[in-house]
Amino acid sequence: MEEKSWKDHHALLNPKEENELEIFGYKTQGCRKAMCIAGYIFSCGALLLLFYWKPAWDVWANCIPCNLQEADVILLRTTDEFQKYTRKKVTWIDLSTLNLSVRDTSDSLFIADKDSVINRAIMKPELKVRSIQVQKIRYIWDLSVKQFQKVGSLDDSNSCYDIHHKFGTGLTREEQNIRRLVCGPNAIEVEIRPIWKLLFKEILNPFYVFQTFTLTLWLSQGYIEYSVAIIILSVISIGLTVYDLRQQSVKLHDLVEEHNKVQVTACTKDEGCKKLESRYLVPGDILVLEGKKHSLPYDAILIDGGCIVDEGMLTGESIPVTKTPLPHTENTKFWKTHSAEDYRRHVLFCGTEVIQTKPTGKGPVRAVVLQTGFNTAKGDLVRSILYPKPMNFKLYRDAFKFIIILTSIGVLGLIYTVCVYVQHKKPVAETVAMALLLFTVSVPPAIPAALTTGIVYAQKRLKNKKIFCISPQRINICGQINLVCFDKTGTLTEDGLDLWGLIPSEGSRFQNVHSFASGTPLPWGLLCGAMASCHSLIVLDEKIQGDPLDRKMFEGTCWEMEDSSTAHNKAGVPDTSVIVKPGPNARNAPVDGIAILHQFPFSSGLQRMSVITQQIGKDQYDLYMKGAPEMVTSFCRPETVPTDFVKELKVYTTQGFRVIALAHRALNMGNDVELDNLEREEVESDLTFLGLLIMENRLKAESKPVLEELSAARIRSVMITGDNLQTAITVAKNSGMISKTSQVILIEASEPEGPTPASITWQLGEDSKQNASGITDTCVNIEERTSPERESNNYHFALNGKSYQVIVKHFKSLLPKILVNGTVFARMSPGQKSSLIEEFQKLNYYVGMCGDGANDCGALKMAHAGISLSEQEASVASPFTSQIPNVECVPELIREGRAALVASFAVFKYLTLYGLTQFIGTALLYWQLQIFGNYQYLMQDVVITLLVCLTMSLTQAYPKLAPYRPPGQLISPPLLLSVILHTGITAIMLLCGFLLVKQQPWYSEMANHRECPPANHSLTIPNRTGTANATAVSSSVLSYEDTTLWPLTTINCIILAFVFSKGKPFRKPVYTNYIFSVLLLIQLGICLFLLFADINAVYKGMLFLCTPTIWRVYILIMLFVTFCVSFFVEDVILQNRHLWLLIKKCFRFRSRSQYRKWQRKLEKDPTWPPLKRKDFAENSKNEIYINPIYEHDEEN
């Protein structure tokens, strides 16, 4: 295909976003479609089934490639490693049904917003729009740029001025109708999927199709009992799966349905304001927000007034968040760019709850609908549940490869059977049936279920320990975790903060510390004013609610809070203000109170918040700021900042205190100034530094033991926090994340300034300088250190979010070197946390993330195993949620993950060997045209194997974490060797039994001794040539070979079940699994009873022949030898870690993980780590894109 035609045929949907897709245009061709229909008929639907599994083949067979503009079918392909295809039909939206007013020219606009994609998508004069719907999102064909564009949201290209002036007066009725038809309803509609659809989808799974084929074959051969047993089990399995899927569908539907029919007040240009159902809203509609509590069924931009909302549904943390209106600026910057990282303070998100509205003097609280339906924040969460991101875990890929290998063995068996039966001139029908039977024996139908049994039991055990999971497949991945990232505040340390002291600053000097422990009230002054007013607290239900840090700070002033609406109409104070006033226990203050007029809310990106206040009864306006000390001082006049600021700050941060800086500025404003239109940058300058608020953030009692346990297990711990760098380092040392003898190297990177390129500085931390002698020779000895997974006990890198961002942009080649030893990442924004975890994953770490679910949403979703510490049963923010709010859940989850992974491997190996054992036994009997009997198969398949699979995984996790991980690959030398060696042992045993029985003096090819003689009679030795039994009827089951091979194969399955049920170091000993242990004993007892019971009914029912007791003893001896050899091979050789380490050393095998490669490189680099050095970027223009994610505006 030529370059131009390829470009027209292929495009990207949602480029550079998480849900990026490739799209290809195709046109249906009549003759191709007719040929495919004929193929469906002649193949009895097999071709249709194949196309159902492979949608890309369906498109390629029915259609021809064409450019996207002419396509009636679109083929989509994911851009990740899975390359999954989906087929979508192009549909037409007909606008002529709306009876639109006549447009005279082809250039006339249907939508007042001339930049809207809808204007560019309407074909004239047909008034039609081409569209496709992908994962609940609608895309329409943009005729100007010739590509599909997302609809259902306002364009990001609008400036603040555009939003106020284009949409501030509302849309016309006609424009609403056009937008409604093109964008679709404002509803998050989750269909309750009909049971027949779920059933149909489940039955068409390739596994069940193969099983149907197998059962049909077995039924045709008369294996009715076993086939019926499998059918019953399959029906139960499918029924439970369908029930589970149906329940999930109903729950999700009920969760979102109530938001689709909310009554809202919307305004139009021509009809004014009126109530309507929220499903009729469109992007651009103007809404009036009422004062009562209500949930938001849309995303909207606040343009007038303020709001306090609870974003707990999105973040898992119910803390009131203040929203402010979009400023009335006249610049042309995009509205999101204008507000930088802080744009979220103007956005009301779908699914959040409005607690309080704050109208201004101009009128009610108004907002412009930004996004509708599945484009909203809640819609995005629901889509992430409906279409989860596939996890790339080698176990599942290897399982598929393994099944292909077993299928190949089955094909060899099929060829062998055909050769044997053709040689004996058997009928074609019988030959085909027997060949297909041996083919199906090699692939046990329970293999896919084997990978889930361990997960199901682990999930149940986790639930009993108050750890809930919404993504069970990730439990196995938890068994491979070798790096855990921890949030600090609320995760490693206590959620609540205690006030320790206040250090005032006067005349560029710090004053004496005011201790809160003394109980002395804080004297009136600017510091007291800042602590009383610079917060986002509200009074709700007569209780003060808000951020715990804000609450603690306000309580330290002994002031009280009330709404101005209840404050008896204080002179000159707007009704929407919050009033704070001295309480009965406060020091006498020369003020009646302070009114908080306007807030510039806190955000993780800006690391500060400000308020504009007014003293009651005065015209004096003040601005107070609080935030990260480094950030606040950058807004203060240098002469007001004490000269020993950095030194004083380190004194407290090195002790692990949380330090907040406070600043003030007197504002000269008239009464006519509109505070809502004030720019943050205008007033946040020339501040006076007031002092430092010292807060104690105690380490949780469980944190240190957990981190020590992870360290002993060689699982690396990393801290990612929004707090001060020095505080984070101290907490890391106190918790044992950084050992007392280790050196901390501080990394500081700076953006380029003018001609000076970006730079990076490496400095030894203060506490490490005493050990600095010979530091230039520090290197990492990977072989000798006691904790290889911790990367190094010699040094740890510590840096802040700003430096991390510079390194990502300008020092990309240094990033892996820093990450393999980076332990503390402070002042990290939510986006940077997510980016950091992604970078760790690129180094082939299996990353766990433990956070409080607030500003860690993106990181929790990005990690292989995200654990949210929340009181809610299940958080939408992360795959795992622990109701016990401490980090003890982390080793617990890793233990269960390891146990589930080992259990999956054990059951998988067992089923593989069971299939191969049965395959070898059946193949040997085929040699003389014989086969196992129905009840013989039934005993092996149901009484033995099925029950083993259901109970083997019940063994609980070992309480102590081993200092190494279980293997994560099925296609690995130990596992392959295990399967090969045990298959060889089994084959030798069965072959010996098969050949030795033929050498016995009582053996006869023509079997006629079903019943055993009485005890005082000996077994008659028949004529070896068979002439004495010439009149006997030959049987395909009754034979001495069958009677010998059946106990050998059946008891061997019990032996393998025991041998593969390994306990330590990842699971408890097998005898602690009482159900499994007792079951094995009962199974062994039944088999021995059948072997030694001289009961005619047993012989008749099981189709056995009587053999001398001594021969049965020989069978037991063969089985005992097999058990000894199998146990020795598995336990002493294959599970011997020291032996494998020796083999690896002899063959110089080295891990191919990226982080291991970097460790080896750095070990040999005498110049690493760099110290007391400043490096400059070679090319400071290199930028790297970081995916935007949901960022939460709360302190970490």
Short mmCIF file of C-alpha atoms in Angstrom, two decimals, residues 597-900:
data_model
loop_
_atom_site.label_atom_id
_atom_site.label_comp_id
_atom_site.label_asym_id
_atom_site.label_seq_id
_atom_site.Cartn_x
_atom_site.Cartn_y
_atom_site.Cartn_z
CA LEU A 597 -13.86 36.09 51.95
CA HIS A 598 -12.05 34.08 49.29
CA GLN A 599 -9.90 30.97 49.02
CA PHE A 600 -7.18 29.93 46.65
CA PRO A 601 -7.39 26.20 47.49
CA PHE A 602 -4.48 23.91 48.21
CA SER A 603 -3.22 21.67 45.42
CA SER A 604 -0.50 19.04 45.45
CA GLY A 605 1.11 20.65 42.41
CA LEU A 606 1.25 24.18 43.88
CA GLN A 607 2.08 23.03 47.45
CA ARG A 608 0.34 26.03 49.00
CA MET A 609 -3.03 27.62 49.75
CA SER A 610 -4.07 31.21 50.40
CA VAL A 611 -7.10 33.06 51.77
CA ILE A 612 -8.26 36.66 51.60
CA THR A 613 -9.78 37.79 54.90
CA GLN A 614 -11.38 40.83 56.46
CA GLN A 615 -11.50 41.75 60.12
CA ILE A 616 -15.08 42.16 61.30
CA GLY A 617 -16.07 45.82 61.44
CA LYS A 618 -12.97 47.04 59.61
CA ASP A 619 -12.04 47.73 56.00
CA GLN A 620 -8.69 45.98 56.40
CA TYR A 621 -8.12 43.10 53.93
CA ASP A 622 -5.38 40.52 54.52
CA LEU A 623 -3.93 37.62 52.53
CA TYR A 624 -2.62 34.65 54.49
CA MET A 625 -0.64 31.80 52.93
CA LYS A 626 0.39 28.43 54.26
CA GLY A 627 2.23 25.56 52.59
CA ALA A 628 5.57 23.88 52.03
CA PRO A 629 8.30 26.08 53.60
CA GLU A 630 10.42 26.16 50.43
CA MET A 631 7.38 27.19 48.38
CA VAL A 632 6.04 29.83 50.80
CA THR A 633 9.40 31.58 51.22
CA SER A 634 9.68 31.92 47.43
CA PHE A 635 6.67 34.29 47.60
CA CYS A 636 8.03 36.29 50.57
CA ARG A 637 10.17 39.41 50.51
CA PRO A 638 13.75 38.15 51.09
CA GLU A 639 14.38 40.61 53.92
CA THR A 640 11.52 39.06 55.95
CA VAL A 641 12.94 35.52 55.75
CA PRO A 642 15.41 34.73 58.58
CA THR A 643 18.97 34.21 57.41
CA ASP A 644 19.12 30.88 59.26
CA PHE A 645 15.85 29.66 57.69
CA VAL A 646 17.39 26.62 55.96
CA LYS A 647 19.31 25.62 59.07
CA GLU A 648 16.28 25.99 61.34
CA LEU A 649 14.10 24.05 58.92
CA LYS A 650 16.59 21.16 58.87
CA VAL A 651 16.65 21.02 62.67
CA TYR A 652 13.00 20.00 62.68
CA THR A 653 12.70 18.06 59.43
CA THR A 654 15.66 15.85 60.39
CA GLN A 655 13.72 14.91 63.52
CA GLY A 656 10.77 13.85 61.37
CA PHE A 657 8.47 16.77 62.16
CA ARG A 658 5.95 18.04 59.62
CA VAL A 659 6.76 21.72 59.00
CA ILE A 660 4.31 24.25 57.55
CA ALA A 661 5.31 27.84 56.75
CA LEU A 662 2.95 30.80 57.21
CA ALA A 663 3.06 34.21 55.51
CA HIS A 664 0.96 37.39 55.30
CA ARG A 665 0.31 40.41 53.13
CA ALA A 666 -1.92 43.42 53.79
CA LEU A 667 -4.06 44.12 50.72
CA ASN A 668 -5.14 47.57 49.62
CA MET A 669 -8.44 46.92 47.88
CA GLY A 670 -11.63 48.87 47.51
CA ASN A 671 -15.04 47.52 48.42
CA ASP A 672 -15.98 47.24 44.76
CA VAL A 673 -13.30 44.67 43.92
CA GLU A 674 -14.70 41.36 42.70
CA LEU A 675 -12.70 38.76 44.60
CA ASP A 676 -13.74 35.94 42.26
CA ASN A 677 -11.93 37.65 39.40
CA LEU A 678 -8.69 38.15 41.30
CA GLU A 679 -5.75 36.28 39.83
CA ARG A 680 -3.78 34.20 42.29
CA GLU A 681 -0.52 35.50 40.88
CA GLU A 682 -1.59 39.12 41.46
CA VAL A 683 -2.00 38.82 45.21
CA GLU A 684 0.45 36.02 46.06
CA SER A 685 3.56 38.18 46.01
CA ASP A 686 5.60 40.45 48.33
CA LEU A 687 4.50 38.50 51.39
CA THR A 688 5.91 38.83 54.89
CA PHE A 689 7.23 35.59 56.36
CA LEU A 690 5.49 34.93 59.71
CA GLY A 691 7.03 31.71 60.98
CA LEU A 692 6.95 27.93 61.04
CA LEU A 693 4.26 25.65 62.42
CA ILE A 694 5.78 22.40 63.69
CA MET A 695 3.55 19.33 63.70
CA GLU A 696 4.41 15.87 64.92
CA ASN A 697 3.56 13.02 62.56
CA ARG A 698 4.19 9.82 64.53
CA LEU A 699 5.23 6.59 62.85
CA LYS A 700 2.57 3.87 63.05
CA ALA A 701 3.55 1.06 65.40
CA GLU A 702 3.20 -1.51 62.60
CA SER A 703 5.36 0.33 60.03
CA LYS A 704 8.85 -0.54 61.26
CA PRO A 705 8.24 -4.30 61.78
CA VAL A 706 6.60 -4.54 58.33
CA LEU A 707 9.49 -2.75 56.58
CA GLU A 708 11.99 -4.95 58.44
CA GLU A 709 10.05 -8.04 57.33
CA LEU A 710 10.10 -6.86 53.71
CA SER A 711 13.82 -6.09 53.96
CA ALA A 712 14.51 -9.57 55.37
CA ALA A 713 12.54 -10.99 52.41
CA ARG A 714 14.71 -8.90 50.05
CA ILE A 715 11.75 -6.86 48.89
CA ARG A 716 12.78 -3.29 48.27
CA SER A 717 10.88 -0.42 49.94
CA VAL A 718 10.56 3.06 48.46
CA MET A 719 8.84 6.15 49.86
CA ILE A 720 6.86 8.43 47.56
CA THR A 721 5.41 11.40 49.43
CA GLY A 722 4.20 14.95 49.02
CA ASP A 723 5.97 16.00 52.23
CA ASN A 724 9.31 17.74 52.80
CA LEU A 725 12.41 15.85 51.62
CA GLN A 726 14.27 16.00 54.94
CA THR A 727 11.17 14.89 56.88
CA ALA A 728 10.75 11.98 54.48
CA ILE A 729 14.42 10.95 54.91
CA THR A 730 14.04 11.00 58.70
CA VAL A 731 10.88 8.89 58.57
CA ALA A 732 12.67 6.49 56.18
CA LYS A 733 15.51 6.12 58.71
CA ASN A 734 13.23 5.79 61.73
CA SER A 735 11.13 3.15 59.99
CA GLY A 736 14.16 1.13 58.90
CA MET A 737 13.68 1.81 55.19
CA ILE A 738 17.19 3.32 55.27
CA SER A 739 19.58 1.63 57.71
CA LYS A 740 21.53 3.73 60.21
CA THR A 741 24.86 2.89 58.51
CA SER A 742 23.72 3.79 55.01
CA GLN A 743 24.61 7.05 53.33
CA VAL A 744 21.95 9.29 51.83
CA ILE A 745 22.87 11.18 48.67
CA LEU A 746 20.66 14.18 47.92
CA ILE A 747 19.99 14.86 44.25
CA GLU A 748 18.97 18.34 43.17
CA ALA A 749 18.23 19.07 39.52
CA SER A 750 17.48 22.48 38.02
CA GLU A 751 15.71 23.54 34.84
CA PRO A 752 17.75 25.37 32.18
CA GLU A 753 17.98 29.13 32.68
CA GLY A 754 18.84 31.19 29.63
CA PRO A 755 22.13 29.93 28.16
CA THR A 756 22.78 27.68 31.18
CA PRO A 757 21.59 24.13 30.45
CA ALA A 758 19.75 21.94 32.96
CA SER A 759 21.98 20.82 35.81
CA ILE A 760 22.07 18.07 38.43
CA THR A 761 23.92 18.24 41.76
CA TRP A 762 24.91 15.31 43.98
CA GLN A 763 25.45 16.04 47.69
CA LEU A 764 25.92 13.81 50.70
CA GLY A 765 23.13 14.22 53.27
CA GLU A 766 24.01 15.99 56.54
CA ASP A 767 23.80 12.85 58.65
CA SER A 768 26.00 10.94 56.23
CA LYS A 769 28.87 13.41 56.14
CA GLN A 770 30.50 11.98 59.23
CA ASN A 771 31.03 8.77 57.25
CA ALA A 772 32.14 10.58 54.11
CA SER A 773 35.76 9.47 54.15
CA GLY A 774 36.45 7.39 51.09
CA ILE A 775 32.98 7.95 49.74
CA THR A 776 34.28 8.35 46.19
CA ASP A 777 35.16 4.65 46.25
CA THR A 778 31.63 3.55 47.22
CA CYS A 779 30.39 0.78 44.99
CA VAL A 780 27.72 -1.88 45.11
CA ASN A 781 28.79 -5.49 45.66
CA ILE A 782 25.77 -7.41 44.48
CA GLU A 783 27.13 -10.86 45.34
CA GLU A 784 28.19 -10.18 48.93
CA ARG A 785 25.48 -7.89 50.27
CA THR A 786 22.91 -9.43 52.58
CA SER A 787 19.87 -7.97 50.84
CA PRO A 788 20.20 -8.18 47.05
CA GLU A 789 16.62 -7.05 46.45
CA ARG A 790 17.28 -3.83 48.36
CA GLU A 791 19.78 -2.82 45.66
CA SER A 792 22.37 -1.61 48.17
CA ASN A 793 23.00 -1.09 51.84
CA ASN A 794 25.74 1.42 51.09
CA TYR A 795 23.85 4.40 49.74
CA HIS A 796 20.37 5.65 48.92
CA PHE A 797 19.34 8.48 46.63
CA ALA A 798 16.79 11.04 47.83
CA LEU A 799 15.21 13.72 45.63
CA ASN A 800 12.08 15.83 45.31
CA GLY A 801 9.40 16.02 42.62
CA LYS A 802 10.89 19.07 40.94
CA SER A 803 14.26 17.33 40.53
CA TYR A 804 12.56 14.15 39.34
CA GLN A 805 10.72 16.11 36.64
CA VAL A 806 13.97 17.73 35.45
CA ILE A 807 15.73 14.34 35.37
CA VAL A 808 12.89 12.81 33.33
CA LYS A 809 13.04 15.69 30.83
CA HIS A 810 16.76 16.39 30.57
CA PHE A 811 18.71 13.47 32.11
CA LYS A 812 16.75 10.47 30.84
CA SER A 813 19.89 8.31 30.60
CA LEU A 814 20.60 8.85 34.31
CA LEU A 815 17.09 7.89 35.41
CA PRO A 816 17.60 4.05 35.57
CA LYS A 817 20.87 4.53 37.52
CA ILE A 818 19.08 6.72 40.04
CA LEU A 819 16.04 4.47 40.32
CA VAL A 820 17.97 1.28 41.20
CA ASN A 821 19.15 3.08 44.35
CA GLY A 822 16.44 5.73 44.79
CA THR A 823 14.63 5.29 48.10
CA VAL A 824 13.03 8.64 49.00
CA PHE A 825 11.00 10.73 46.55
CA ALA A 826 9.51 13.79 48.25
CA ARG A 827 7.23 16.65 47.17
CA MET A 828 5.86 14.38 44.45
CA SER A 829 2.65 15.41 42.69
CA PRO A 830 0.07 12.69 41.90
CA GLY A 831 1.15 12.70 38.24
CA GLN A 832 4.81 12.26 39.19
CA LYS A 833 3.94 9.36 41.51
CA SER A 834 2.24 7.57 38.64
CA SER A 835 5.15 8.32 36.29
CA LEU A 836 7.70 7.03 38.82
CA ILE A 837 5.91 3.69 39.19
CA GLU A 838 5.80 3.35 35.41
CA GLU A 839 9.57 3.96 35.26
CA PHE A 840 10.16 1.29 37.92
CA GLN A 841 8.09 -1.15 35.84
CA LYS A 842 10.23 -0.38 32.78
CA LEU A 843 13.18 -1.70 34.81
CA ASN A 844 11.26 -5.01 35.16
CA TYR A 845 10.35 -4.52 38.80
CA TYR A 846 7.05 -5.98 39.96
CA VAL A 847 5.76 -2.93 41.80
CA GLY A 848 3.33 -2.75 44.70
CA MET A 849 1.93 0.61 45.85
CA CYS A 850 0.39 1.24 49.26
CA GLY A 851 -1.39 4.55 49.81
CA ASP A 852 -4.38 6.17 51.47
CA GLY A 853 -6.34 6.35 48.21
CA ALA A 854 -6.55 10.16 48.19
CA ASN A 855 -3.86 11.63 45.94
CA ASP A 856 -2.50 8.18 45.07
CA CYS A 857 -5.29 7.14 42.68
CA GLY A 858 -3.14 7.12 39.54
CA ALA A 859 -0.22 5.38 41.25
CA LEU A 860 -2.50 2.72 42.77
CA LYS A 861 -3.94 1.94 39.33
CA MET A 862 -0.55 1.98 37.61
CA ALA A 863 1.16 -0.45 40.00
CA HIS A 864 0.99 -4.23 39.54
CA ALA A 865 -0.71 -4.34 42.95
CA GLY A 866 -2.21 -1.14 44.33
CA ILE A 867 -3.39 -1.34 47.95
CA SER A 868 -5.63 1.42 49.25
CA LEU A 869 -5.92 1.86 53.01
CA SER A 870 -9.59 2.72 53.25
CA GLU A 871 -12.54 1.92 55.45
CA GLN A 872 -14.65 1.26 52.39
CA GLU A 873 -15.13 -2.39 51.41
CA ALA A 874 -13.78 -1.88 47.90
CA SER A 875 -12.21 1.19 46.42
CA VAL A 876 -12.57 1.97 42.73
CA ALA A 877 -9.15 3.60 42.98
CA SER A 878 -7.15 0.39 43.41
CA PRO A 879 -7.28 -3.38 42.82
CA PHE A 880 -6.91 -4.05 46.56
CA THR A 881 -8.44 -2.28 49.56
CA SER A 882 -7.48 -2.94 53.18
CA GLN A 883 -10.00 -2.06 55.87
CA ILE A 884 -7.21 -2.28 58.46
CA PRO A 885 -5.50 1.12 57.97
CA ASN A 886 -1.85 0.12 58.31
CA VAL A 887 0.84 -1.44 56.15
CA GLU A 888 0.52 -4.96 57.64
CA CYS A 889 -1.66 -5.72 54.64
CA VAL A 890 1.39 -5.51 52.32
CA PRO A 891 3.32 -8.62 53.51
CA GLU A 892 -0.04 -10.36 53.96
CA LEU A 893 -0.91 -9.76 50.32
CA ILE A 894 2.56 -10.84 49.14
CA ARG A 895 2.31 -14.03 51.23
CA GLU A 896 -1.08 -14.91 49.77
CA GLY A 897 0.12 -14.00 46.27
CA ARG A 898 3.10 -16.33 46.60
CA ALA A 899 0.92 -19.13 47.98
CA ALA A 900 -1.62 -18.68 45.15
#
